[in-house]
């Protein structure tokens, strides 16, 4: 990881694939609503709701802060963060505060980092992290979109 908190290891072909993916036709919806393939830890979800992040073996206490405002202490922390491993844990709690936090963090990530998809650069755009993040977003889609304005 560099000093700027960027995740390293993105190769030229990965960037090219990310750039080309913007020309693909987007999906219009699901034939059936997706179901989570598994849930995370209820206890870790409660910790996350309180602002304690245990990701990639590193523990960071940052109450009231978005995870994107935290300087990742390790490469493994940054990878778990951008792969959205925390989403499984918040979904395990499944109460309204956990849902709001999951929605806020997800849509904040999209607002901050989605432009990296065009270039295949920036945090979280390595193919393995992108795939893990997308799978979690799909599996927890109803949790992320429920009670969200404009999510009809």
CSV table of C-alpha atoms in Angstrom, one decimal:
chain,number,residue,atom,x,y,z
A,1,UNK,CA,0.0,0.0,0.0
A,2,UNK,CA,1.3,3.5,-0.7
A,3,UNK,CA,1.2,6.4,1.7
A,4,UNK,CA,-2.0,7.7,0.0
A,5,UNK,CA,-3.9,4.6,1.1
A,6,UNK,CA,-4.2,3.2,-2.5
A,7,UNK,CA,-4.3,-0.5,-2.9
A,8,UNK,CA,-1.4,-1.7,-5.0
A,9,UNK,CA,-1.2,-4.6,-7.4
A,10,UNK,CA,-3.4,-3.5,-10.2
A,11,UNK,CA,-1.9,-4.5,-13.5
A,12,UNK,CA,-2.2,-3.0,-17.0
A,13,UNK,CA,-4.6,-5.8,-18.1
A,14,UNK,CA,-6.8,-5.2,-15.0
A,15,UNK,CA,-7.0,-1.5,-15.8
A,16,UNK,CA,-7.8,-2.3,-19.5
A,17,UNK,CA,-10.6,-4.7,-18.5
A,18,UNK,CA,-12.1,-2.1,-16.1
A,19,UNK,CA,-12.0,0.5,-18.9
A,20,UNK,CA,-13.7,-1.8,-21.4
A,21,UNK,CA,-16.4,-2.8,-18.9
A,22,UNK,CA,-18.0,0.6,-19.1
A,23,UNK,CA,-19.1,-0.3,-22.7
A,24,UNK,CA,-21.1,-3.3,-21.5
A,25,UNK,CA,-24.9,-3.0,-21.4
A,26,UNK,CA,-26.1,-2.7,-17.8
A,27,UNK,CA,-28.5,-5.2,-16.3
A,28,UNK,CA,-32.1,-3.9,-15.9
A,29,UNK,CA,-33.0,-6.0,-12.9
A,30,UNK,CA,-33.2,-9.5,-11.4
A,31,UNK,CA,-35.7,-12.2,-12.4
A,32,UNK,CA,-35.9,-13.1,-8.7
A,33,UNK,CA,-34.7,-11.1,-5.7
A,34,UNK,CA,-31.3,-12.3,-4.6
A,35,UNK,CA,-30.8,-14.0,-1.3
A,36,UNK,CA,-27.6,-13.6,0.8
A,37,UNK,CA,-25.3,-16.6,0.4
A,38,UNK,CA,-24.3,-16.2,4.0
A,39,UNK,CA,-24.3,-13.7,6.7
A,40,UNK,CA,-21.5,-12.3,8.7
A,41,UNK,CA,-21.0,-12.0,12.5
A,42,UNK,CA,-23.7,-10.4,14.6
A,43,UNK,CA,-21.1,-9.3,17.1
A,44,UNK,CA,-18.9,-7.7,14.5
A,45,UNK,CA,-21.9,-6.0,13.1
A,46,UNK,CA,-22.7,-4.5,16.5
A,47,UNK,CA,-19.0,-3.4,16.8
A,48,UNK,CA,-19.2,-1.7,13.3
A,49,UNK,CA,-22.4,0.1,14.3
A,50,UNK,CA,-20.4,1.5,17.3
A,51,UNK,CA,-17.5,2.6,15.1
A,52,UNK,CA,-15.1,-0.2,15.8
A,53,UNK,CA,-13.7,-1.7,12.6
A,54,UNK,CA,-12.0,-5.2,12.8
A,55,UNK,CA,-11.0,-5.8,9.2
A,56,UNK,CA,-8.1,-7.8,7.8
A,57,UNK,CA,-6.8,-8.6,11.3
A,58,UNK,CA,-6.5,-4.9,12.2
A,59,UNK,CA,-8.6,-3.1,14.8
A,60,UNK,CA,-9.5,0.6,14.3
A,61,UNK,CA,-11.8,2.6,16.6
A,62,UNK,CA,-13.4,5.5,14.8
A,63,UNK,CA,-16.8,6.2,16.2
A,64,UNK,CA,-19.0,8.5,14.1
A,65,UNK,CA,-16.7,8.3,11.0
A,66,UNK,CA,-17.2,6.7,7.7
A,67,UNK,CA,-14.8,3.9,6.9
A,68,UNK,CA,-13.6,5.8,3.9
A,69,UNK,CA,-12.3,8.6,6.2
A,70,UNK,CA,-10.0,6.2,8.0
A,71,UNK,CA,-6.4,5.7,7.0
A,72,UNK,CA,-6.1,1.9,6.5
A,73,UNK,CA,-3.4,0.6,8.9
A,74,UNK,CA,-2.6,-2.4,6.7
A,75,UNK,CA,-3.1,-3.6,3.2
A,76,UNK,CA,-5.4,-6.4,4.4
A,77,UNK,CA,-7.6,-3.8,6.2
A,78,UNK,CA,-7.9,-1.8,3.0
A,79,UNK,CA,-8.7,-4.9,0.9
A,80,UNK,CA,-11.4,-6.1,3.4
A,81,UNK,CA,-12.8,-2.6,3.5
A,82,UNK,CA,-13.1,-2.2,-0.3
A,83,UNK,CA,-14.3,-5.8,-0.7
A,84,UNK,CA,-17.2,-4.8,1.6
A,85,UNK,CA,-16.7,-7.7,4.0
A,86,UNK,CA,-18.3,-5.4,6.6
A,87,UNK,CA,-21.6,-5.5,4.7
A,88,UNK,CA,-22.1,-9.2,5.7
A,89,UNK,CA,-21.7,-8.3,9.4
A,90,UNK,CA,-24.1,-5.3,9.2
A,91,UNK,CA,-26.7,-7.5,7.4
A,92,UNK,CA,-26.4,-10.1,10.2
A,93,UNK,CA,-27.6,-7.4,12.7
A,94,UNK,CA,-30.4,-6.4,10.3
A,95,UNK,CA,-31.8,-3.7,12.5
A,96,UNK,CA,-32.6,-0.2,11.2
A,97,UNK,CA,-29.4,1.5,12.5
A,98,UNK,CA,-27.3,-1.2,10.8
A,99,UNK,CA,-29.2,-0.9,7.6
A,100,UNK,CA,-28.9,2.9,7.5
A,101,UNK,CA,-25.1,2.6,8.2
A,102,UNK,CA,-24.8,-0.1,5.4
A,103,UNK,CA,-26.7,2.1,3.0
A,104,UNK,CA,-24.8,5.3,3.9
A,105,UNK,CA,-21.4,3.6,3.6
A,106,UNK,CA,-22.3,1.9,0.3
A,107,UNK,CA,-23.6,4.9,-1.4
A,108,UNK,CA,-20.8,7.1,0.0
A,109,UNK,CA,-18.3,4.6,-1.5
A,110,UNK,CA,-20.1,4.8,-4.8
A,111,UNK,CA,-19.9,8.6,-4.7
A,112,UNK,CA,-16.2,8.7,-3.8
A,113,UNK,CA,-14.8,5.8,-5.9
A,114,UNK,CA,-17.1,5.0,-8.8
A,115,UNK,CA,-15.0,7.1,-11.2
A,116,UNK,CA,-12.2,4.6,-10.8
A,117,UNK,CA,-14.2,2.1,-12.8
A,118,UNK,CA,-13.5,4.2,-15.9
A,119,UNK,CA,-9.8,4.0,-15.5
A,120,UNK,CA,-9.4,0.8,-13.5
A,121,UNK,CA,-7.4,2.7,-10.9
A,122,UNK,CA,-8.0,3.8,-7.3
A,123,UNK,CA,-9.0,1.9,-4.2
A,124,UNK,CA,-11.0,-1.2,-4.6
A,125,UNK,CA,-10.8,-1.6,-8.4
A,126,UNK,CA,-8.6,-4.7,-8.4
A,127,UNK,CA,-10.7,-7.5,-10.0
A,128,UNK,CA,-10.9,-9.7,-6.9
A,129,UNK,CA,-12.0,-6.8,-4.7
A,130,UNK,CA,-14.5,-5.6,-7.4
A,131,UNK,CA,-16.0,-9.1,-7.7
A,132,UNK,CA,-16.3,-9.6,-3.9
A,133,UNK,CA,-17.9,-6.1,-3.5
A,134,UNK,CA,-20.4,-6.7,-6.3
A,135,UNK,CA,-21.4,-10.1,-5.0
A,136,UNK,CA,-22.0,-8.7,-1.6
A,137,UNK,CA,-24.0,-5.7,-3.1
A,138,UNK,CA,-26.1,-8.1,-5.1
A,139,UNK,CA,-26.7,-10.6,-2.2
A,140,UNK,CA,-27.6,-7.8,0.1
A,141,UNK,CA,-29.5,-5.7,-2.5
A,142,UNK,CA,-32.8,-5.7,-0.7
A,143,UNK,CA,-31.1,-4.7,2.6
A,144,UNK,CA,-29.3,-1.9,0.8
A,145,UNK,CA,-32.3,-0.6,-1.1
A,146,UNK,CA,-35.2,-1.0,1.3
A,147,UNK,CA,-36.5,2.3,2.6
A,148,UNK,CA,-34.2,4.1,0.3
A,149,UNK,CA,-35.6,7.1,-1.7
A,150,UNK,CA,-35.8,6.4,-5.4
A,151,UNK,CA,-35.1,2.7,-5.0
A,152,UNK,CA,-38.4,1.6,-6.6
